[in-house]
XYZ file of C-alpha atoms in Angstrom:
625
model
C -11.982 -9.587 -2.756
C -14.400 -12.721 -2.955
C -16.591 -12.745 -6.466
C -19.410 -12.427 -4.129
C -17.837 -9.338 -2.456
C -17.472 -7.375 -5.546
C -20.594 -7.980 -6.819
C -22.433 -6.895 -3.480
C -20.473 -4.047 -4.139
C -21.347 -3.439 -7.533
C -24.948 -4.301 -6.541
C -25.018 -0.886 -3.767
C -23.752 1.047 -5.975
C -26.235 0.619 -8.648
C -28.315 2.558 -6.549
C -26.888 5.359 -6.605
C -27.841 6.817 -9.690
C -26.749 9.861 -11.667
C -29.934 11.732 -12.639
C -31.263 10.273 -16.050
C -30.332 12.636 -19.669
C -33.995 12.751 -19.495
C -34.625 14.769 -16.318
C -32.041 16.814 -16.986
C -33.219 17.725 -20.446
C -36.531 18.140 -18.818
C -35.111 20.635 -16.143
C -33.242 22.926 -18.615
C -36.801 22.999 -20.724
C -38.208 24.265 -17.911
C -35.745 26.770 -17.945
C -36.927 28.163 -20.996
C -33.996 27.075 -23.197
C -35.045 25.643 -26.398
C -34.793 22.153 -26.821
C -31.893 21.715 -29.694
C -29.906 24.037 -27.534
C -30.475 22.346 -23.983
C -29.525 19.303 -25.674
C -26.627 20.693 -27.250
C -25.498 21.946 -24.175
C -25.735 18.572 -22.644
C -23.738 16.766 -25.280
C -20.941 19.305 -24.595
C -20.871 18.783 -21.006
C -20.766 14.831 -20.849
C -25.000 15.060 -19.449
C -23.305 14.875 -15.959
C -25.158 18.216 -14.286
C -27.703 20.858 -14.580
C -25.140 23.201 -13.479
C -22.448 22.067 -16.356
C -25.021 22.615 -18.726
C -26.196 25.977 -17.704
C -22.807 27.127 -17.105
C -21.726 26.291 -20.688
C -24.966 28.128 -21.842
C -24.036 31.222 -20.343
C -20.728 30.673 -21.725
C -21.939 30.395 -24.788
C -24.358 32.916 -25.428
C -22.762 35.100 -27.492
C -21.379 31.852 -29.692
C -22.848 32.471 -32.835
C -22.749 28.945 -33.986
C -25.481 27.894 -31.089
C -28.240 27.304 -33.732
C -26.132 25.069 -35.989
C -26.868 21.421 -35.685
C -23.750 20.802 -35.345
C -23.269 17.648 -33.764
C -20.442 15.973 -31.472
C -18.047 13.154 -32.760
C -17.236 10.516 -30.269
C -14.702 7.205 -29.399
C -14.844 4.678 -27.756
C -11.674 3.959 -25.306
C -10.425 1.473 -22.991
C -7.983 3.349 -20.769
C -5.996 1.679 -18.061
C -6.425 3.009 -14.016
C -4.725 1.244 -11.110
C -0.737 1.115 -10.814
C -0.231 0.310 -14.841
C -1.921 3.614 -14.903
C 0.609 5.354 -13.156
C 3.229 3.768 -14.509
C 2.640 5.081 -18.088
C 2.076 8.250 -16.690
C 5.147 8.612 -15.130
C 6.593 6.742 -18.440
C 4.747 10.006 -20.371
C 5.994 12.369 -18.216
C 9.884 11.217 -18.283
C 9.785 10.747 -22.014
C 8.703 14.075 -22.639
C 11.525 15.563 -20.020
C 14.114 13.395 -21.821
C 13.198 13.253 -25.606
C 10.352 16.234 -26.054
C 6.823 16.292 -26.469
C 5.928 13.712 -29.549
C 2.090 12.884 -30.579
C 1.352 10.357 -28.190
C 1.650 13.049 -25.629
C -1.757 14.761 -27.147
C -3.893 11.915 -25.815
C -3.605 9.948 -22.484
C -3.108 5.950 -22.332
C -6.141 4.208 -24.252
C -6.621 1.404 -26.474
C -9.149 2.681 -29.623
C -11.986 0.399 -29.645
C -14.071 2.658 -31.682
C -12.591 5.188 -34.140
C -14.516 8.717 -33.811
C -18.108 8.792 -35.170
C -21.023 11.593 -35.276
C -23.703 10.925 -32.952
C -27.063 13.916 -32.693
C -27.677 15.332 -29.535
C -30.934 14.133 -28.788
C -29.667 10.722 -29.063
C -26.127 10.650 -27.758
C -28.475 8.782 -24.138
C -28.454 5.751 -25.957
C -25.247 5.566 -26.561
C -24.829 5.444 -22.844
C -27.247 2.833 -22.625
C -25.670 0.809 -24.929
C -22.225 0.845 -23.423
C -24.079 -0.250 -19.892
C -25.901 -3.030 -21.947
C -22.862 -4.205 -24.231
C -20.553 -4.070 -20.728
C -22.306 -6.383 -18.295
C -23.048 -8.712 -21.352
C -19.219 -8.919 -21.510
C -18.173 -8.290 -17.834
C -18.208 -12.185 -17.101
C -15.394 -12.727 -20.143
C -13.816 -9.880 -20.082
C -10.158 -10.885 -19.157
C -8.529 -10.260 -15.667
C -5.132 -8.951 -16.928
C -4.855 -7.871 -20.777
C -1.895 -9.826 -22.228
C 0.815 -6.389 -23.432
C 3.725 -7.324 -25.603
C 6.047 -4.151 -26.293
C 6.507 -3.192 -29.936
C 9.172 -0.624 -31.538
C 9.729 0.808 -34.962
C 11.764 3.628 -35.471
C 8.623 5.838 -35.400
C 6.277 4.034 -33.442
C 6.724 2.395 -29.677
C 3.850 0.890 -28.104
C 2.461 -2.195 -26.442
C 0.105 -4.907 -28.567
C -2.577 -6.461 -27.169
C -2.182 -10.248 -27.254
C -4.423 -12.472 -29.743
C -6.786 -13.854 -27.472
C -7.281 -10.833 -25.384
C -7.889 -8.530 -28.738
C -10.481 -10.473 -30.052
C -12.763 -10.300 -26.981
C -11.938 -6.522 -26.640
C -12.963 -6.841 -30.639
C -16.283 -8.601 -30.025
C -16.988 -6.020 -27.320
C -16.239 -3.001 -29.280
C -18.209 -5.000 -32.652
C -21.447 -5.476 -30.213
C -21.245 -1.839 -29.057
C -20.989 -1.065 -32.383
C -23.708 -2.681 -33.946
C -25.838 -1.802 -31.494
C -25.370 2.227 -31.088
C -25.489 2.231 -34.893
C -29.158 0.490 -34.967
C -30.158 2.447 -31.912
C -28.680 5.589 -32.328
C -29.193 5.670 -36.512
C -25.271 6.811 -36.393
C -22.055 4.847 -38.439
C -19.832 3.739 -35.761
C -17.174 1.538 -36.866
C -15.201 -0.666 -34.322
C -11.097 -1.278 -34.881
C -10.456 -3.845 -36.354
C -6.928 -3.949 -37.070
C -3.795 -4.517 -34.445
C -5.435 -3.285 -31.023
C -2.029 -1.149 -29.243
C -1.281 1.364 -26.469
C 0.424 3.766 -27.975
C 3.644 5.093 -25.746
C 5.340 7.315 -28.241
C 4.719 7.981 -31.857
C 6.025 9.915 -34.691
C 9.353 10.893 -32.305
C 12.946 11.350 -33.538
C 14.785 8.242 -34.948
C 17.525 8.774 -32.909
C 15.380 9.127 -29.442
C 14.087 5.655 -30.170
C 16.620 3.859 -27.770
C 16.125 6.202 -24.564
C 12.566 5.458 -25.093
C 12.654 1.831 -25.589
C 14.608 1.809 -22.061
C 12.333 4.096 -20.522
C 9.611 1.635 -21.839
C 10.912 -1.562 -20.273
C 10.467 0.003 -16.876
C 6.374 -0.366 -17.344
C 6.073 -4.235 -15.958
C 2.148 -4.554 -18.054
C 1.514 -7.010 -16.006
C 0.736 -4.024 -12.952
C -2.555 -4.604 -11.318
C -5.436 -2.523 -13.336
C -8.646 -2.401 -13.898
C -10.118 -1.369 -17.370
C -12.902 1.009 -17.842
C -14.274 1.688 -21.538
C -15.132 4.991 -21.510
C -16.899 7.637 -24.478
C -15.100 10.810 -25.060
C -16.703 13.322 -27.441
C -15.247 16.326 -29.279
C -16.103 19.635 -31.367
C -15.745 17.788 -34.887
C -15.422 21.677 -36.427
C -11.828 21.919 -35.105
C -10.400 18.429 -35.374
C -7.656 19.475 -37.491
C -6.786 22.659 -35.550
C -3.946 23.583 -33.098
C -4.801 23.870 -29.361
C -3.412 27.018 -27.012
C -4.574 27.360 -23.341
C -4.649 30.563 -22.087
C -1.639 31.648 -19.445
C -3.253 34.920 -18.969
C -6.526 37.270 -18.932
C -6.708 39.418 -22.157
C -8.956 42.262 -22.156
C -10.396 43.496 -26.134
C -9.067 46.302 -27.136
C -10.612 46.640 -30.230
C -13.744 44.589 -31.784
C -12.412 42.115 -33.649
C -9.717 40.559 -30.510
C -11.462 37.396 -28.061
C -11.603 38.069 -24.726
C -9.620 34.801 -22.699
C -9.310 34.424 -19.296
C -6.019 32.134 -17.993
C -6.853 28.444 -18.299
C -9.024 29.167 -21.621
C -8.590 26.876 -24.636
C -8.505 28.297 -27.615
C -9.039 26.275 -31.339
C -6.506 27.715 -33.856
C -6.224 26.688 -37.690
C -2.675 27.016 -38.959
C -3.796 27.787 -42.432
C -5.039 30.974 -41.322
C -2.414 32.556 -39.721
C -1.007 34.040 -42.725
C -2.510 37.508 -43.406
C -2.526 38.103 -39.049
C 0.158 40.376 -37.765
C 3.064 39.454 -36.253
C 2.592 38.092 -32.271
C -0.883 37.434 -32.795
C -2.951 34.716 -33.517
C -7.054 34.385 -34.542
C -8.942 31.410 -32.774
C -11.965 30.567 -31.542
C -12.475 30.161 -27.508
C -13.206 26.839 -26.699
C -15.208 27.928 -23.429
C -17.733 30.748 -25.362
C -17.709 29.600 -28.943
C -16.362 33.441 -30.108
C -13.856 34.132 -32.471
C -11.305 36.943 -32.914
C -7.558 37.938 -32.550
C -5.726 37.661 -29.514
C -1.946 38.155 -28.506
C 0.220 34.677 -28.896
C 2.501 35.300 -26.264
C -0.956 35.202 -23.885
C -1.067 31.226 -24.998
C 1.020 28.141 -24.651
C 0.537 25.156 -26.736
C -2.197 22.371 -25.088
C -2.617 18.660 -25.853
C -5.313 17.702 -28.358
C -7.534 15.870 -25.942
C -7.450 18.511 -23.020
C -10.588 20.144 -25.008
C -12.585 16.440 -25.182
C -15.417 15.633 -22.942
C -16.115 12.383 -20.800
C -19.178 11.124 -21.443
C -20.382 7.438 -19.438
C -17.952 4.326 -18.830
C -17.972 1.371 -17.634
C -15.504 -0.435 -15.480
C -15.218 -4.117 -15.779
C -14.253 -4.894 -12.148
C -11.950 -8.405 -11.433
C -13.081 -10.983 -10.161
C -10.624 -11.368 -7.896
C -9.475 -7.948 -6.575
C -10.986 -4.554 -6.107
C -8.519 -1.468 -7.151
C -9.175 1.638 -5.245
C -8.812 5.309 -7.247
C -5.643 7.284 -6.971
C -5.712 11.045 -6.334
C -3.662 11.399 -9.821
C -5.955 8.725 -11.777
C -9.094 9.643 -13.668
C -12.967 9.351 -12.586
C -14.068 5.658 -11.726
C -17.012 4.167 -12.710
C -18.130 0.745 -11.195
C -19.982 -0.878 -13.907
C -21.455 1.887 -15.473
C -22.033 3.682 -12.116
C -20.515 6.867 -10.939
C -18.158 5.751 -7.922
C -19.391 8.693 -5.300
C -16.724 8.227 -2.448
C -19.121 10.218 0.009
C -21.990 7.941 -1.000
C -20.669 5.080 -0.183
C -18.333 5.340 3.096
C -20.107 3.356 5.229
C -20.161 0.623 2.218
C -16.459 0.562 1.992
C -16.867 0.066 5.797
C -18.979 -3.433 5.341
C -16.639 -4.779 2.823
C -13.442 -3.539 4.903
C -11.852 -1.548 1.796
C -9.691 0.334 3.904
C -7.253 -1.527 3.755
C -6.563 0.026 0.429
C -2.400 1.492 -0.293
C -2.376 4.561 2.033
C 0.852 6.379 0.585
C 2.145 8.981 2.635
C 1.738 12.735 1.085
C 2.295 16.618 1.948
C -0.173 18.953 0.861
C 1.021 22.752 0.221
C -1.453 25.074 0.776
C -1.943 29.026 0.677
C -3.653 30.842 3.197
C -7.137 32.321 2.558
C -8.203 35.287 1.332
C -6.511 37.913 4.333
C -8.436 41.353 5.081
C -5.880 43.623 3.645
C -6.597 42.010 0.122
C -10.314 43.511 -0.265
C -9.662 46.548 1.603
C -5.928 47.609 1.326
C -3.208 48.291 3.414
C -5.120 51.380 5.044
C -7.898 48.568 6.798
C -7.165 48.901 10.345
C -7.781 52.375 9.638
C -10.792 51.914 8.862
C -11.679 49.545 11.921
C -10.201 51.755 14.741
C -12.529 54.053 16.668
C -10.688 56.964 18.332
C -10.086 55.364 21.808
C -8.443 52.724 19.448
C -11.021 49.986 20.219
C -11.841 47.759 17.097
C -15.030 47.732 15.456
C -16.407 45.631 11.861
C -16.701 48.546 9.270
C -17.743 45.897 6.823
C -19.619 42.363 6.961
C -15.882 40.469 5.154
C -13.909 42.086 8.542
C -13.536 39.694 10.799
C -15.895 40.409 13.791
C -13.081 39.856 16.300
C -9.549 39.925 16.234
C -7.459 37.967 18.847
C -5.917 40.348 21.888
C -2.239 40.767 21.737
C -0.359 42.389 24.093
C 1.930 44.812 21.813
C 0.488 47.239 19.687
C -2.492 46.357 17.779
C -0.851 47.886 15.301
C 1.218 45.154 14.612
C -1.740 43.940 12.800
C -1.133 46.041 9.779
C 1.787 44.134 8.842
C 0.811 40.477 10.258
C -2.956 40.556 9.019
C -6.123 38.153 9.787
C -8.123 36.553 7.631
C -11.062 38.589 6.248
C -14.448 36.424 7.079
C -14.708 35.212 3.175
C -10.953 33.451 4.443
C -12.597 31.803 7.074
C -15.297 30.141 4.916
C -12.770 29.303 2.237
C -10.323 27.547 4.537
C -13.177 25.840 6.308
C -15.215 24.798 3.108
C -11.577 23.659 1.984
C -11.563 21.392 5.055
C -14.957 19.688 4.773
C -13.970 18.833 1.012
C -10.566 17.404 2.359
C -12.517 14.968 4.841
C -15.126 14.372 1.767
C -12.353 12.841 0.203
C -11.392 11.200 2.957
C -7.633 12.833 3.636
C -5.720 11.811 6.814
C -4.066 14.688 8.433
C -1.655 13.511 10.377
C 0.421 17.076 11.468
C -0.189 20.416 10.264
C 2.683 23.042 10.255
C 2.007 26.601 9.379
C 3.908 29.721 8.730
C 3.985 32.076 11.845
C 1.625 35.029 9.970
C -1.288 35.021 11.494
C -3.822 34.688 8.570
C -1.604 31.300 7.701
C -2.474 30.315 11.306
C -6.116 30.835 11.295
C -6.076 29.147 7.752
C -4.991 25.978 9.176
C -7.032 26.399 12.578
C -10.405 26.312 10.177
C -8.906 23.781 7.395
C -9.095 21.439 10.813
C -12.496 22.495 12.345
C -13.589 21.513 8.274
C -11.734 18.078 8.633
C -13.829 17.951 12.542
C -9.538 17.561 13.523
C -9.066 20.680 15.726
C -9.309 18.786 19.098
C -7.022 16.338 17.690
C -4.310 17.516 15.199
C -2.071 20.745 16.908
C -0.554 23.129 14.632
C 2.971 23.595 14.882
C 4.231 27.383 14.205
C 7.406 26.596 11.697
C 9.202 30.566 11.546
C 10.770 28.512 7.958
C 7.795 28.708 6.685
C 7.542 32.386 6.445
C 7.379 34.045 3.040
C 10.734 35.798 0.922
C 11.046 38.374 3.229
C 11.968 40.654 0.432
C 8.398 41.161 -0.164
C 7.348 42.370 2.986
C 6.342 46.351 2.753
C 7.766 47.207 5.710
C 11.655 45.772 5.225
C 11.368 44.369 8.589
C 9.748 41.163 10.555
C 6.596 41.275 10.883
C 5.855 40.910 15.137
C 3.982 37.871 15.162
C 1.743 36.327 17.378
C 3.624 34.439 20.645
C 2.512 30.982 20.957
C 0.345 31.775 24.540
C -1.099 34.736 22.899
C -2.613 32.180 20.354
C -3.542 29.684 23.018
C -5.298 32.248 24.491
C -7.039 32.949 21.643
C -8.187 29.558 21.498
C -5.754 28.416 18.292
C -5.056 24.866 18.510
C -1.757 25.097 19.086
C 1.704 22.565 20.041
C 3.127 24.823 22.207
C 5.787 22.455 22.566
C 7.347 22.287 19.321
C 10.271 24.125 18.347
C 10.932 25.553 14.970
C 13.376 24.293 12.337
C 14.482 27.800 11.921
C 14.148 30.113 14.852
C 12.510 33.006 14.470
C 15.311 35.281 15.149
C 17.042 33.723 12.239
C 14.713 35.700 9.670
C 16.810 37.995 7.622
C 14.692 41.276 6.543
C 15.092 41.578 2.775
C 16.577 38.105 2.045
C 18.022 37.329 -1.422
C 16.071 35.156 -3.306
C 18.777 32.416 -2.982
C 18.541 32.308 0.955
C 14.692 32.214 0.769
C 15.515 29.181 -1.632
C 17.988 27.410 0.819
C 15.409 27.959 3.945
C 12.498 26.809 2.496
C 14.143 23.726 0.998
C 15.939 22.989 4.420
C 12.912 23.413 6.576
C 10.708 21.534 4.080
C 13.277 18.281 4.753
C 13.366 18.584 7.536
C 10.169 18.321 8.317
C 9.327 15.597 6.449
C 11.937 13.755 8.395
C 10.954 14.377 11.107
C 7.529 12.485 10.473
C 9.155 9.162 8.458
C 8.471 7.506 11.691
C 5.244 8.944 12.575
C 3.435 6.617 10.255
C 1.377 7.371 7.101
C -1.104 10.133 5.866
C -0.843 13.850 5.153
C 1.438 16.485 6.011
C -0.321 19.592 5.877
C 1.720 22.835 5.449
C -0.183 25.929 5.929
C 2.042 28.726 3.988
C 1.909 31.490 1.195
C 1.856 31.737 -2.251
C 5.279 31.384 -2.345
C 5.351 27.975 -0.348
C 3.998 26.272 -3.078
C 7.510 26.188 -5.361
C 9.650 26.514 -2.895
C 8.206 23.638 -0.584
C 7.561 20.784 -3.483
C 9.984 21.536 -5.718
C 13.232 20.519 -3.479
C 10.982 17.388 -2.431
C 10.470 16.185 -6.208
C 14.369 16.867 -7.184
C 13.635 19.977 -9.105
C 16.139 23.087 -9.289
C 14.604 26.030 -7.918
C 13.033 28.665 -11.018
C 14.843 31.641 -11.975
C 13.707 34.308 -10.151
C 12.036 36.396 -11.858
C 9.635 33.675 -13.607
C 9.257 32.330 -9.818
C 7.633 35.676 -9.143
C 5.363 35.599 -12.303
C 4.200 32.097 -11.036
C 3.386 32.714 -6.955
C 1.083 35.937 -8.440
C -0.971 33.562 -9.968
C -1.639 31.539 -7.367
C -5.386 32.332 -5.679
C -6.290 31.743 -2.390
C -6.165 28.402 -0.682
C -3.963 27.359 -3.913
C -2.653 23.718 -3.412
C 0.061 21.682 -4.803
C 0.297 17.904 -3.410
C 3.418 15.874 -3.600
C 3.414 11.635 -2.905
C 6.027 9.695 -1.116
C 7.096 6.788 -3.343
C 8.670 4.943 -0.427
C 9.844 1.833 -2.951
C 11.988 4.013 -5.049
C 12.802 6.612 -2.263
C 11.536 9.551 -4.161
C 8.203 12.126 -4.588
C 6.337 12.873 -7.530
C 3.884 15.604 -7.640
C 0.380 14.503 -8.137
C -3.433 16.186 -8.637
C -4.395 17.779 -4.879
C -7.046 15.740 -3.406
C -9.911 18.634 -3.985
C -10.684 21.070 -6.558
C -9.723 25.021 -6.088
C -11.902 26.977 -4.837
C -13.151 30.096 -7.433
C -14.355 33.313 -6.059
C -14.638 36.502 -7.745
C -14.472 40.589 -5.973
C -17.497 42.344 -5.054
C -17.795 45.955 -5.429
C -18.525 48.043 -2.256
C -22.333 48.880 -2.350
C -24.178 51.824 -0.813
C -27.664 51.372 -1.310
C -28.444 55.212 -0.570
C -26.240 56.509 -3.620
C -27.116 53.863 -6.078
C -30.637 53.466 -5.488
C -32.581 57.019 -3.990
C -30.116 59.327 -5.572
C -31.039 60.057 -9.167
């Protein structure tokens, strides 16, 4: 792109601000929160939303270290985006497969400019404005391609940054740190010693070959484009272990921390001692409590998974313009949020779409189906005696489609209740947000899978141009069906009729006469990996963009897992994993077409969170006393 290009582009986007740390200081005051603790809430959420920061304060308010002035500590990092970006990750995740986890895996790529520093709340904003002032002052010099040498010891492998390069990044990270120490009254000390990206560090002697090969794949030279960024973290538990939570536990006594899955939780080794054995005492990283909780809930986390993102700046090229990556981190564009939906018809004007459209399949389970809230009994429930339907509750559906059979059938082949069809269609409209090109969509012949992927492409605005195509392969282990039979599905003109969008002229992979009732877990295996390749073969010539396969929870192993040359899991963990999976659960994988293989990579939208609702009769709960 033309120098004149990118900075028209830089230029739009400056107007699309971020709401000020100001206003939304001033709207949490008007809350009612105190100041010290909006603002600490702030500092802990990177001052990115209202709803971060009110979220953590609910969180949070039964953390009895709110009060304490505690403040944040913070870096400053260049880290690497573009294709040298995914090239160290994929160096990162192969070194760990082949040599183990070593400490370089606890932080992501980065080159310290700024060694960790304490910063107060209230004035953590000017650090921000400081890194916007320091970056355009240095945008013009800042170099087009850092200059990378590798480097190996037998504890340390990592890439220098060239002498002439370093000591601009060096007079960068000396001005920002002048400057946020005046401003911000705070000691922040800029590195001044050999600036490196680390790739391994403190590993075993003898894995220092396999990683030095491993390392002379990454070409540094890969297009990229540098954003210094601020990262903050709780200074209290710098020294401590971190676990993430793998499942809910409940307290059963006074002293044990509730976690839900996902939590992190702070632990400090030197206190482990008196505990019993199989338990651990930490302190949740999401609500600030502290108590005992079972080890085996937990799995060892990275160091940096509990840091925050605060502002960065991206020093765009003059010459080029890199697009994000589905699997790279947030974008700024010189010190600006980069808000794909805000700026689509900008990327229009300067003709950005011509930017690397890799071909990709997107897994996805169905939506939440109407025998999930209401049991296997619901039809019951929605039959009057002549055996016409009718909505016993506002989450039935307020149809369901005619079939000729029995609409009995529908016990074991269930729709969508009508919080499915807002999930799957809200799951749409983020998809097209994020601009994702559907190109086919195949679903599983279970009807809720079907309506899942007819409203994933009324949300993309796709149903009158993208047909489903009913794939029987798709189909869950059958040894989990209730019944220990085949569900009767749908027939392809019955959905027509019922206004599906379907390609009534496709044929399945795997008929569906070929559906064994009560399959072992090794056929379920072999079908879903067979159907899944073919499939995908049978679009190579159909051009780029996504595959969309509409299946179960089960789909999401045993459809990405042959693709990225993994062994299928053992089955009994395989089962542990697919119960964990929520509705409209997503697993993307991305066709590396220059090394004829797919790697797995972050889905293109966040899940979607919803929690149960209770029944409610407002007669009992409210007259009756």
């Amino acid at each position: 792109m033309a120098v004149a290009e990118t900075q028209l582009y830089a230029k739009v986007y400056n107007k699309h601000r971020s709401r000020s740390p100001s206003a939304l200081l001033e709207s949490l005051l008007a809350k009612g929160f105190p100041a010290h603790i909006a603002q600490k809430a702030l500092a802990a959420t990177g001052q990115k939303t209202i709803e971060d920061a009110a979220k953590w304060l609910h969180s949070h308010c039964n953390d009895p270290s709110l009060d304490d002035p505690i403040p944040q500590e913070y870096a400053l990092y260049l880290c690497p985006t573009g294709c040298l970006y995914n090239c160290l990750q994929e160096f990162w995740k192969e070194s760990k497969r082949q040599c183990g986890k070593n400490r370089a895996h606890e932080i992501f790529p980065h080159i310290t400019l700024c060694d960790f520093f304490t910063c107060e709340d209230q004035k953590v904003a000017l650090l921000y404005d400081t890194l916007k002032r320091i970056g355009d002052s240095f945008a013009q010099r800042f170099p087009p391609a850092i200059s990378l040498s590798l480097h190996s010891s037998t504890s340390y492998l990592g890439f220098f940054v060239g002498d002439g390069h370093a000591n601009i990044l060096k007079e960068f990270a000396a001005a920002f740190s002048s400057e946020a120490s005046a401003l911000a009254d705070c000691h922040v000390k800029p590195c001044l010693k050999q600036l490196h990206l680390t790739l391994a560090h403190k590993f075993c002697p003898h894995h220092q070959k396999t990683l030095e090969q491993l390392a002379k794949c990454i070409n540094p030279g890969e297009t990229c484009q540098w954003v210094a960024a601020l990262y903050s973290r709780d200074m209290r538990f710098v020294h401590y272990q971190t676990l993430r939570a793998l499942f809910q536990y409940k307290p059963q006594n006074i002293d044990e921390l509730m976690i839900n899955a996902g939590d992190l939780i702070y632990v400090n080794p030197t206190q482990q001692s008196d505990v019993s054995e199989g338990w651990v005492i930490g302190t949740s990283h999401r609500t600030g409590c502290r108590g005992f909780l079972p080890e085996n809930y937990t799995e060892r986390a990275n160091e940096s998974d509990t840091w925050v993102k605060h502002r960065e700046y991206a020093f765009v090229p003059s010459s080029k313009f890199f697009t994000q990556t589905a699997n790279e981190p947030d974008v700024k564009l010189n010190g600006e949020v980069h808000n794909p939906a805000m700026s689509r018809s900008v990327k229009d004007v300067l003709s950005l779409q011509s930017a690397t459209l890799r071909r990709g399949v997107l897994v996805m389970r169905h939506g939440e189906r109407v025998d999930q809230v209401f049991g296997k009994s619901w039809l019951q429930q929605c039959l009057t005696a002549d055996g016409k339907y009718h909505r016993a509750d506002l989450n039935f559906p307020s149809t369901i489609p005619n079939r000729k059979d029995s609409v009995k059938n529908f016990e074991h082949d269930p729709p969508l209740s009508c919080c499915g069809v807002f999930q799957s269609r809200l799951t749409g409209e983020a998809l097209l947000d994020q601009e994702v090109t559907v190109s086919h969509v195949y679903s599983s012949p279970a009807l809720r899978c079907i309506q899942t992927a007819q409203h994933v492409l009324q949300g993309l605005k796709l149903d009158q141009k993208v047909k489903i195509r009913v794939e029987p392969g798709l189909f869950e282990w059958t040894k989990w069906e209730a019944s220990r039979v085949i569900p009767n599905f749908m027939t392809l003109t019955e959905l027509t009729e019922a206004s599906y969008s379907i390609d009534t002229s496709y044929r399945g992979n795997i008929p569906l006469s070929s559906l064994v009732p009560s399959e072992s877990y090794e056929e379920y295996v072999s079908r879903s990996s067979a159907v899944i390749k073919q499939i995908v073969t049978a679009c190579t010539s159909k051009g780029k963009g996504v595959i969309l396969i509409v299946g179960h929870g089960s789909s999401l192993a045993s459809c990405t897992r042959p693709l990225i040359g993994l062994p299928a899991r053992d089955s009994s963990d395989f089962a542990q994993v697919v119960r964990k999976i929520p509705s409209l659960g997503m697993c993307f994988c991305e066709e590396l077409k220059e090394e004829n293989k797919w790697q797995m990579v972050n889905p293109p939208v966040k899940t979607l969170t919803h929690g149960a609702n209770a029944a409610f009769n407002w007669r009992n709960s409210i007259m009756e006393d």
